[in-house]
Amino acid sequence: MIRRSYPAGSASNLWSVVCRLSPSLTLTTGAGSIAVAVGPDRSSGHLALEVSDLTVTYGPTAAVQGVSFSINEGEIFGLLGPNGAGKTSTLSAIEGLVKPGSGAIKVDGIDARARPGDARARIGVQLQSTSFQKELTIRELVRLYSGLYGASRSKSAADEHLAAVHLDEEAGKRFGQLSGGQQKRLALLIATVHDPPLVLLDEPTAGLDPQSRRQLWERIEHMRRSGRSVLLTTHSMEEAQSVCDRVAIIDHGKIVSLDTPAAERPITTAPGIGLILTSLLDADLRVQLRNGRALVVSLFLPMVLMYTLGAGKRGALFPASTRLAIAVGVGITSVAILGYTATVARDRETGVFQRLRVTPAPTWAIMSSRLAVQLLSILVMTVVVFIVGGVLLNLTLQPGAYALTMVVAVLGGAEFLSIGQAIVGLLKSADTVNAIGRLLYIPLFALGIVANVSIFGSTVETIARWSPGGALISMLAGAMAPAAWNSDNWWSVLVSLAYSLVFVAVGIRWFQWETR
């Protein structure tokens, strides 16, 4: 039997928790403490996880207070407690999703705070609420996370993984098309696709029917038999007694410590950044290609505007090259302000970012991949607008204009993507981000149009000229006539770079990976 001592001050709370969850749990009381005995001790001499004096706070609220425990190799360890006891906060600190206020975390001997990438490479994580990119099939999801963890990304390897959990016939489906039990199986598969020595499971059977729950317990027991260590949180004593070798009760963020000597063994490093970026870029590109609405908006609106600005008397106001520049500018605004902000806000709110961040992928790589795909979309849009505009406007540009315009499109894309980053940094709700994005969309590109007409007065035209949209259109118009490029165009480049630096600083400073 294993005995745990708890401070007398928490006795009444712990007694109510334990009695409610299981009448079969053995409790003995002594002076100033309550002892909890659960199951046999499986000590292998090697520690898969060490947590020492961990604290986690959210503002003035202390969610975890001085938590210490360790898990042996090949052991299933449970954190048992009611909702709000601190179980998920403890796991989030181990996973690297929240920054501890103090304490130490070692994963297989690796300091998780000093070497977070190497620590995450040795952890598999199943979050309490799992969400994935809705545009990807489950085979593509397995390939994505295999790459992020440094495992094989081949289609055959992904199919073998899916067959092992009886999901091979569902490989072409998307996550939302699976049943609840199938979603849990896929989440557990992705958590263990790299064969980690330590697996963290947050309420793994929540919401499952009895049959699916038993199947998941069998899967967890299989992980232990294969030599993995498991840390799971639960509020069910039945679950704790069924699968756990040891159980620690957590209440109001406090449990007792377990002191077991650790043994060293070779440390596995995180996968190479090349494989991580390849996996992220592949997944983000697939998501972008399947986002039909964003593709239509980024291509359709520039074409419509290019045509309408040349209709009737408006044609005299805007030369063909200016109309082409405005069309490209509208496309850039559409990609950055309507497309990028919406997907980032959605994935943050649904938990996609949270799932990606528990992998060894650095946070800069996760965001850089998305930004790179958006810039690629802008370049493709620019080429399409050039082709269609050349036909509609009967316009032939000077030699070198095409290459220079592509460079300027990247600069303008960076400017407007930084504005989008600031929007998702300052605003948290996806609905709010979408509403503000639509509200800002028209003024941002409309000011670029106003800067090229002489009917609103000098003050308005000056403001419009040096607005983000005005600077963008000036750069694009100058790039389409490189022989006439002048100091005014260079000033537009400097203004665009200044906007990029300011807005990206705002976006980085206030951006949060979670909505809470």
PDB file of C-alpha atoms in Angstrom, residues 235 263 271 280 309 372 401 438-439:
ATOM      1  CA  HIS A 235     -12.345  13.125 -10.952  1.00  0.00           C
ATOM      2  CA  ALA A 263      18.442   7.442 -12.529  1.00  0.00           C
ATOM      3  CA  PRO A 271      13.358  16.831 -34.022  1.00  0.00           C
ATOM      4  CA  LEU A 280       3.678  22.842 -40.582  1.00  0.00           C
ATOM      5  CA  LEU A 309     -12.898  51.535 -61.594  1.00  0.00           C
ATOM      6  CA  ALA A 372       4.692  32.231 -45.056  1.00  0.00           C
ATOM      7  CA  ALA A 401       8.228  45.553 -63.607  1.00  0.00           C
ATOM      8  CA  ARG A 438     -14.772  43.591 -41.724  1.00  0.00           C
ATOM      9  CA  LEU A 439     -15.130  47.079 -40.243  1.00  0.00           C
TER      10      LEU A 439
END
